[in-house]
Structures are given as C-alpha cells and as structure tokens.
Amino acid sequence: MESDNIQRLVSLRPIRRADRDAPYQKSKVDRVNWGFNQCLDADPEDGLFSPGRIYAEYPLRMLWKKGFIRLLLVAGMIWMMLILSVLLVHIWSCQSSLAFFSAICNREGKVFVMLDSMGFVPKPPHRCSIPVADDPNAIVIPKERTPDTIVKNLTYITEDEETATISQSMPLFGGNISWSQREQSFKLKPVMKVHCGFMRNGGGDMDPKDIEYAKKCRFVVASGIFDGYDTPHQPSNISTRSQKLFCFLMVVDEVSFDFIKKNVTVRVDNDGGHWVGIWRLVLLKHQPYDEPRRNGKVPKILVHRMFPEAQYSIWIDGKMELVVDPLLILERYLWRGKHTYAIAQHKHHRSIYEEADANKRRKRYARPLIDLHMKIYRYEGMEPWSPLKSTLSDVPEGAVIIREHTAMNNLFSCLWFNEVHLFTPRDQLSFGYVVYRLKDQFKFHMFPNCEYNSLFVLHPHTREHSSKVEWVKNLSEFKQNSALKESKGGFGLWIPYPADLSKIVLPTVVRTSKAG
C-alpha cells in the first residue's frame, strides 16, 4: 500500500514539472497573462515573494524602467532646447535696435560675458565719433585748388607703339606696358606722360549722354556695381546744398544695368539718363577685363579719367550706404587738415604680405599669382610694414577714397591702376608699394578704421563672387588650361619679369587676426 503511494507521487512529478514549464513555452503575452492569473490564484499566505507575484511584476517593472529612461531623455532634450532658446533670445536682445529688447540686455552680466568669451556674440563694426561740422551750409569751400608743385603737367598715353617685343591681337584697356616703361613711370618729373587706362579701342566706353552730363560735375560721389553683385543704396542725411553741389554717379556694366532694371525702379529723364533715386547710372560698355573685380577698379581708381572735370571726388563701394553728408566729409578729411588725399586704414593688416596671406586663405585670387606678385615687390625692395616707416600702414581700406584731383594725386591713381592692370586685381596689395616707389613725395592722410565704419552702413552682396582663377593652386594649371588665364589683364600677357625670382623668399607672416 505504501509502495503504491510512493510510485504514484513519483509518476506525478514530470506532470507537475511540465505544468510549471508551460508558461515559458508560450509567447510573451501569454506568459504575462499566465503570471497574472497565477497571482490571482496564489494563496494570500504565500506573501510578497511568492512565485506568482514575481512573474506578474517582472514585465511591468521592465516597462516602467524603459518609460522612465525615455522620459528622462525627452525632458533633457526639452531642457537643452529651452536653455538654447533663452541664450539666443539674450544674444538677439543685445544686438537688437529696439529699445525694449536692448534694455533687458545686461552687457555686464555673467551670461553675456560668458557668451562673448565663447565667440557666440557677433561683433558689430567698431565705430567712433567723427568730429565733422554741424551744418553743411556753414562749410566754406576753398576758392582755389591746391597748387601742383612736383608734377605740374600730366598727360596720358592713349595708344601703344608697336614694337618687335610687344604684340597683341587686340588693344588692351590698360595698354601694353613694358617693364622699362613701368620703371620710368615712378621717376617724378615736372612733365610726365604715363599709361592710365582708356587706351584707344581698349573698351570701357561711356555713353555720349553720360559724358555730357559728367562735364558739369565739379563735386562727385562715385560708386560702381559690376556683374550684378549689388543694387544701389540711397544715401541718407544729405543736405539740400550737397544735393545741388554733388553729382552722384553709379558706374555699372551691362549685366548690372539689366539686373537693376529688373529689381528696382529706374527713372528715365528727358535726356535719356537713367536714375535710381539720387544715383545716376553710368553705363560702362565693352568691359575692359574678363574679371569683374578688375573691372570694378576702373571707376574706383580712375575716377579722374572717367569724370575729368571733377575737382573733388568721394568713392564708395557699391555695397556701402553713405550716411554722412559728403560736404562734411570733404571738410573733415581734406580741407580742415589741408590734405588732398584721404583713405581709411585697414582693420586688421598693416603689411602687404599679411594682406596677401589673408587673400590666399580667403581665395580672393589665384594663390600662385599672389605669391608671384609679392615676390616681384620683395625683389624690388618692398619691406614689411614696421613702426619705423613714415606711414601708419601699407594697407588701406579701399572701400572709401576721398581726394582732390591734383596732378600728383592723378599720377598716383594712374600708377596704382597700372599695378592692378599688370598684376592681381587685389588693389590693397599695390597701394603701399606705389607709395614706397614715390619715396614719400605722395602725401596722404590715413584715418582710423573706426571712423570709416561711421561714414557708411555695409550691406551684403546680392550673391557671392566666384571665378575659376581663384581656385588655381599652381602655375602649371594655367599652362594646362588656357581658359583659366585672363586675356585682357594680369600676368602672362607680356614679356616675363626680367629677373630670377626663384630664390626670393617672402617674409614670414604672423597671423595676428582672424581675418580670412
């Protein structure tokens, strides 16, 4: 009897084990349901650690754990977005011109100081007050022009003499300048005749109606737009006296002329002149150069050639909006200090070799051609700027030029333009060199960059400029691809430089600014 009971218990063990293992053979959902049912069927006396209760709470615990982690991640992302939004609003309020928002910004607070040190706060251009006169109507205009003492008679070469060493299929706007002619042009004499653009049949033609209009202009505010990079910006704070006294002349090419007509209102007067607000558009036909940036140097540097009757001129780049009366500018930078030429100092660089390095980093022109340009200047004795030099800097901010059209100033402009014509279109690299070659005979006033920022408002270009030549890395690329080579200006059009430049080492440049 007892042996039968033992045998029956042994036979039941596999069945009970199978019953216990059954939930693990089922799906996950079935296992959850099974554990829940087991919990309901469990004896209350089994307590907290009963097998049924553990099976039921395990999936719920996993779901709760995963949900909590997701909740933490979502909350963290929302918190970071909230902090970032607050910081952006803080930065914007500090830069806003609205009084309410600018008032809530504490520039001396820890948050602003921290963001500024991390580079998140955009730096506005440094502006300083300009001690201009208060009333344009009270300005006394000099009755007599500054006398010419060194160069008294300046004329221009308008047609090259054909020689055996110089031959060109078509005339060049800047002329076929030989190295000997270039060298002679730096030797000052009372009577001089030099290349100065506008060679016969070289391009750069003006419409007859614009030529006639410019003949009456004695005071000129000139600007230029090429290849549709900008639209004219209307000057502000212009007095009635200056509106009558000055001609506001905007030189444009065909592309920019069509672009402006499509995007802004152009008024046509009875004589056929085209106007955008106060600006009269002066169309420059038959572009002198392939490179738009080089074309832009024609009205910028040769304003005395485009408008020969002008006695005074103020040049501003096409992206600038003039905010100071031009008569006050002439009084402040020319007449008050008895200067005849004024230009702003560059914000970052004083040495042309520093400026050349920045141009290469920013891909403003072909790097090997910039190096070749600088090697020629180095060979010809151009030293890096130092405090021992008589000038504040060798590098100007060329977006504004204020000048009286004296013979010496006109000669300087011609020689400066010839360097742009022969070498790279980066005119800031050539300015200091021409000053050096004239041996301090050319006098000019270089004013602080912060004052330059107070004269104008800078607007962005409508699009970025780009050309194939900017991406050239070595001179062999020009030999392999002739399409990269400019056909009307720059290197390679004339006799090679008459010296061995292979051993010339450019000065070491210490990059002291973030420019470029």
CSV table of C-alpha atoms in Angstrom, one decimal, residues 134 154 217 286 315 349 377 430 432 454 505:
chain,number,residue,atom,x,y,z
A,134,ASP,CA,27.4,120.6,-37.6
A,154,LEU,CA,50.4,115.2,-66.5
A,217,CYS,CA,30.2,117.8,-62.3
A,286,HIS,CA,32.6,96.9,-73.7
A,315,TRP,CA,34.5,107.0,-53.9
A,349,HIS,CA,46.7,94.3,-41.5
A,377,TYR,CA,57.6,93.6,-54.8
A,430,SER,CA,49.5,97.6,-54.6
A,432,GLY,CA,51.6,100.7,-50.3
A,454,SER,CA,30.9,105.6,-39.0
A,505,VAL,CA,61.7,84.1,-50.1
